[in-house]
PDB file of C-alpha atoms in Angstrom:
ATOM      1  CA  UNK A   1       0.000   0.000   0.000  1.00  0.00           C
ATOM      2  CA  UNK A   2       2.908   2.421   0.936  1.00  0.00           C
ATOM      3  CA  UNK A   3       4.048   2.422  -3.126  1.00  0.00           C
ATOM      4  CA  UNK A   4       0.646   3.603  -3.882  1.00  0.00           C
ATOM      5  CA  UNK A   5       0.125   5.806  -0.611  1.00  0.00           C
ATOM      6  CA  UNK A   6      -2.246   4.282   0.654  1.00  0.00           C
ATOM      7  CA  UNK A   7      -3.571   3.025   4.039  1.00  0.00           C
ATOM      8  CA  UNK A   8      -5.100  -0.541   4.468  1.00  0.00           C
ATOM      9  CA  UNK A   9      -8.571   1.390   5.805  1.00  0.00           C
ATOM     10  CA  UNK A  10      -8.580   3.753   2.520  1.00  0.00           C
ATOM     11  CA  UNK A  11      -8.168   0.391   0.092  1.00  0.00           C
ATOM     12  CA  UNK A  12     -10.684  -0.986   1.735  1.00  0.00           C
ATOM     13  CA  UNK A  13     -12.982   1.474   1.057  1.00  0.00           C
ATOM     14  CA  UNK A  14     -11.864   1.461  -2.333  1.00  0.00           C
ATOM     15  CA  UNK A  15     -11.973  -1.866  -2.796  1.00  0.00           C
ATOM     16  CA  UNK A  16     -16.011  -1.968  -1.731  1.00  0.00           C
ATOM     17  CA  UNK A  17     -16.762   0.650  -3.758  1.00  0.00           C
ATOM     18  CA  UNK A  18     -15.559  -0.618  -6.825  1.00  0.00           C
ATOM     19  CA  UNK A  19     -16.810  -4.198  -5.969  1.00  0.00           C
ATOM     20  CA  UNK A  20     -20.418  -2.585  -4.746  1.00  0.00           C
ATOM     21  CA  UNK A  21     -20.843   0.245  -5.963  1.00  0.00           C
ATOM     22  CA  UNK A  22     -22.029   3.666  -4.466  1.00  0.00           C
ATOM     23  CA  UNK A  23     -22.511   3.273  -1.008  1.00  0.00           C
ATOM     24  CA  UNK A  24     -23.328   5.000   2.183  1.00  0.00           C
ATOM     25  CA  UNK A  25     -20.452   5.876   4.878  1.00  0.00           C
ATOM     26  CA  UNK A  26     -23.216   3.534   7.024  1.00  0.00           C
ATOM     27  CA  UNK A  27     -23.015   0.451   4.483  1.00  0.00           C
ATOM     28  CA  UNK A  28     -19.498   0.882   4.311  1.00  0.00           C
ATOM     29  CA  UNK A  29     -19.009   0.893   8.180  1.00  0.00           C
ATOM     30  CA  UNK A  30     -20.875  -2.416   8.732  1.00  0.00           C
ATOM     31  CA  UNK A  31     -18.619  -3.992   5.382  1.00  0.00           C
ATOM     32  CA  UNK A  32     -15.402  -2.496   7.606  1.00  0.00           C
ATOM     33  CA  UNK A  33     -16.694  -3.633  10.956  1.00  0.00           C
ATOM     34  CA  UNK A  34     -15.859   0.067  11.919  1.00  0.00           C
ATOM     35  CA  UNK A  35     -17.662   3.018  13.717  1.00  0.00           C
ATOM     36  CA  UNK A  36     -19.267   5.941  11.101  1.00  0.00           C
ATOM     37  CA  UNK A  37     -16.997   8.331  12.110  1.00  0.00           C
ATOM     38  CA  UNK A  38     -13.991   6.091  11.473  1.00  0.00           C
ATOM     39  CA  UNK A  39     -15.459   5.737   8.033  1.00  0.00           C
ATOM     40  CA  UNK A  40     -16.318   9.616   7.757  1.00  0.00           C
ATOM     41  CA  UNK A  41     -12.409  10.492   8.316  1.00  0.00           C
ATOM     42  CA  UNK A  42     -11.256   7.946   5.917  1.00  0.00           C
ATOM     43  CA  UNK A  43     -13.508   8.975   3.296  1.00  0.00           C
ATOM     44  CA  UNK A  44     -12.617  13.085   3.612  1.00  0.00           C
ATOM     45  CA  UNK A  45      -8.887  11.676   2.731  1.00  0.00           C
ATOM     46  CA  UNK A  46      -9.948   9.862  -0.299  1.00  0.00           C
ATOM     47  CA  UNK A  47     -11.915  12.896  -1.081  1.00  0.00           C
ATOM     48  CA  UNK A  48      -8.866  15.133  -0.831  1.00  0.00           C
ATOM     49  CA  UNK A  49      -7.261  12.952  -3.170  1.00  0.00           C
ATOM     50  CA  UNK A  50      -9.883  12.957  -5.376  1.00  0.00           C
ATOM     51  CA  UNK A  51     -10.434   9.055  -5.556  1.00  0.00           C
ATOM     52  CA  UNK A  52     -14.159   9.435  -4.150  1.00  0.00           C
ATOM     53  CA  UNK A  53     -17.001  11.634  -4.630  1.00  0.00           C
ATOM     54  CA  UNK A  54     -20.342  12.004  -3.121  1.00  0.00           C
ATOM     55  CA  UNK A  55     -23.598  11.466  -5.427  1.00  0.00           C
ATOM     56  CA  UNK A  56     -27.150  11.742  -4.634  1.00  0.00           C
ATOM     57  CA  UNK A  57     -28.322   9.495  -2.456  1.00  0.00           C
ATOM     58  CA  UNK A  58     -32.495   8.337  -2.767  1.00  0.00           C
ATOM     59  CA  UNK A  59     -33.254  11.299  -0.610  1.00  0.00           C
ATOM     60  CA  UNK A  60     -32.115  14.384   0.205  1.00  0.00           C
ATOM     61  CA  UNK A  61     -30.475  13.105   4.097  1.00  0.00           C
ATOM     62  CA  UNK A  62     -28.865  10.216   2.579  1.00  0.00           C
ATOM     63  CA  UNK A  63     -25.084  10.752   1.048  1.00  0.00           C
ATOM     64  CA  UNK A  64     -23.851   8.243  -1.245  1.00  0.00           C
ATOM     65  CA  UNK A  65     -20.393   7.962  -1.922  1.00  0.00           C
ATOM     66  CA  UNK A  66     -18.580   6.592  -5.320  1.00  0.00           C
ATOM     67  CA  UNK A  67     -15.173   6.109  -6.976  1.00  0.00           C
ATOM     68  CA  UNK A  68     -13.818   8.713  -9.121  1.00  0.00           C
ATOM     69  CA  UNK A  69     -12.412   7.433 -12.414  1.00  0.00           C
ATOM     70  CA  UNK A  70      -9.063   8.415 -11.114  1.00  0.00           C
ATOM     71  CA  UNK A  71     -10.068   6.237  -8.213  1.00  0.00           C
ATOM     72  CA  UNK A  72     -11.244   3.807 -10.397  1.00  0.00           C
ATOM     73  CA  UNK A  73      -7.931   4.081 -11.934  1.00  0.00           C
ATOM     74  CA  UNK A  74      -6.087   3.391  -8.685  1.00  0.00           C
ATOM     75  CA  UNK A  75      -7.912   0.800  -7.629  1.00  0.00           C
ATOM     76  CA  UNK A  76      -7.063  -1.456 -10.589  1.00  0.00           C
ATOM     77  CA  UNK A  77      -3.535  -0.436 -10.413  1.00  0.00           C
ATOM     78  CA  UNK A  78      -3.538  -1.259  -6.740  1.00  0.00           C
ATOM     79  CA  UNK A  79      -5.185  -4.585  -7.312  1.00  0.00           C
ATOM     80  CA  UNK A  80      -2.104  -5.699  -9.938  1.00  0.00           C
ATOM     81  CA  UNK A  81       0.394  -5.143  -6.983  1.00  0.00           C
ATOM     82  CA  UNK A  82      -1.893  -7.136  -4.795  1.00  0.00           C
ATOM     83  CA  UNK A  83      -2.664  -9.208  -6.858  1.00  0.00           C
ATOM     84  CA  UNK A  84       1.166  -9.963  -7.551  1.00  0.00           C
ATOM     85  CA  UNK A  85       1.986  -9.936  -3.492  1.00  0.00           C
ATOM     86  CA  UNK A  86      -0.545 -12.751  -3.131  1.00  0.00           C
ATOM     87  CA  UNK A  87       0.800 -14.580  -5.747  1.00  0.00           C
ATOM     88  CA  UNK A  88       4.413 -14.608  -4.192  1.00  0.00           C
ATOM     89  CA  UNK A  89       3.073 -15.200  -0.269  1.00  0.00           C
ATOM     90  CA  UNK A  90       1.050 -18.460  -1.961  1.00  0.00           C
ATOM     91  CA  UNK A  91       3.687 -20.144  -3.942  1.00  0.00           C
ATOM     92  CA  UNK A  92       4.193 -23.511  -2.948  1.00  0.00           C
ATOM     93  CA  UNK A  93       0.446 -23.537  -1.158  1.00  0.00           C
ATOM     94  CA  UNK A  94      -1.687 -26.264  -2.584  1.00  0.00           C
ATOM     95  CA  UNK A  95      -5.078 -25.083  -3.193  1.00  0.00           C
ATOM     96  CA  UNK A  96      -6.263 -27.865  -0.566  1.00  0.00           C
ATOM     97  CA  UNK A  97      -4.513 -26.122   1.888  1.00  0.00           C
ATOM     98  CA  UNK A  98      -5.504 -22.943   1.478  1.00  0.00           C
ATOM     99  CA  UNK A  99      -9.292 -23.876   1.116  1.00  0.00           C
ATOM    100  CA  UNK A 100      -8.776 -25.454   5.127  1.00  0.00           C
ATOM    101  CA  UNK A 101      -6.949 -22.277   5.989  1.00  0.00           C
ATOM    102  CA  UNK A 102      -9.869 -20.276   5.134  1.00  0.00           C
ATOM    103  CA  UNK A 103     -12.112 -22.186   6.600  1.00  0.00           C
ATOM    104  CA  UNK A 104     -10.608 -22.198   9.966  1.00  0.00           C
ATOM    105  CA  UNK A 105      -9.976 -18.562   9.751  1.00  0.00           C
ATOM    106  CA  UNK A 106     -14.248 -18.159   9.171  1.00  0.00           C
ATOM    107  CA  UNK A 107     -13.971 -20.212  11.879  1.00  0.00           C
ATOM    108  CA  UNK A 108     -12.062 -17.727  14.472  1.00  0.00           C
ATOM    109  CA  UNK A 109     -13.904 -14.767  12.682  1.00  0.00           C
ATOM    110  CA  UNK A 110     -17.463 -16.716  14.116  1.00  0.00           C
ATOM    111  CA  UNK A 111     -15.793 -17.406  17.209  1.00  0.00           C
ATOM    112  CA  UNK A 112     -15.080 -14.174  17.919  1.00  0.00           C
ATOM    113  CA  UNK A 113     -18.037 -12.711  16.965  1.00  0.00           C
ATOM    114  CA  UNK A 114     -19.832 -14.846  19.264  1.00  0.00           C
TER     115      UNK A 114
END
């Protein structure tokens, strides 16, 4: 993230919005597991940087929140070096064993949430 200057919480955001589409800062703090205002800060970055804008929501109180094209842009340049990270981290993983190491992570995740 640090080549692209970016923070884990501001790809993440990125990352929903291109894989959901415009959202609310609400939406996207349930996806995060985050409180609004968490959300609220994170956003007004991207904003600076021009990788998010806010569109009309279905009524006049709700604010919807979308990727720019250059945020569009970044995202898919982001995802290559991701993409490319994962690829080296997984080398030499069979897919068996990362299918069981997913599952017990869902696992923990459930655990925890209980």
């Amino acid at each position: 993230m640090n080549k692209h200057n970016l923070h884990r919480a501001q790809w993440t955001i990125l990352y929903y919005l291109y894989n959901y589409g415009a959202s609310t800062l609400v939406e996207i703090s349930h996806y995060q597991g985050v409180e609004k205002p968490t959300i609220t800060r994170t956003f007004a970055s991207l904003e600076e940087m021009s990788y998010v804008e806010q569109v009309a929501g279905r009524n006049k109180r709700e604010k919807r929140m979308q990727l720019t094209g250059q945020g569009t842009a970044v995202y898919e340049e982001v995802r290559v070096t991701i993409d490319q990270f994962e690829k080296e981290i997984l080398k030499d993983i069979s897919e068996s064993e990362l299918i069981d190491f997913i599952r017990v992570m869902e696992e923990i995740k459930n655990n925890i949430k209980k």
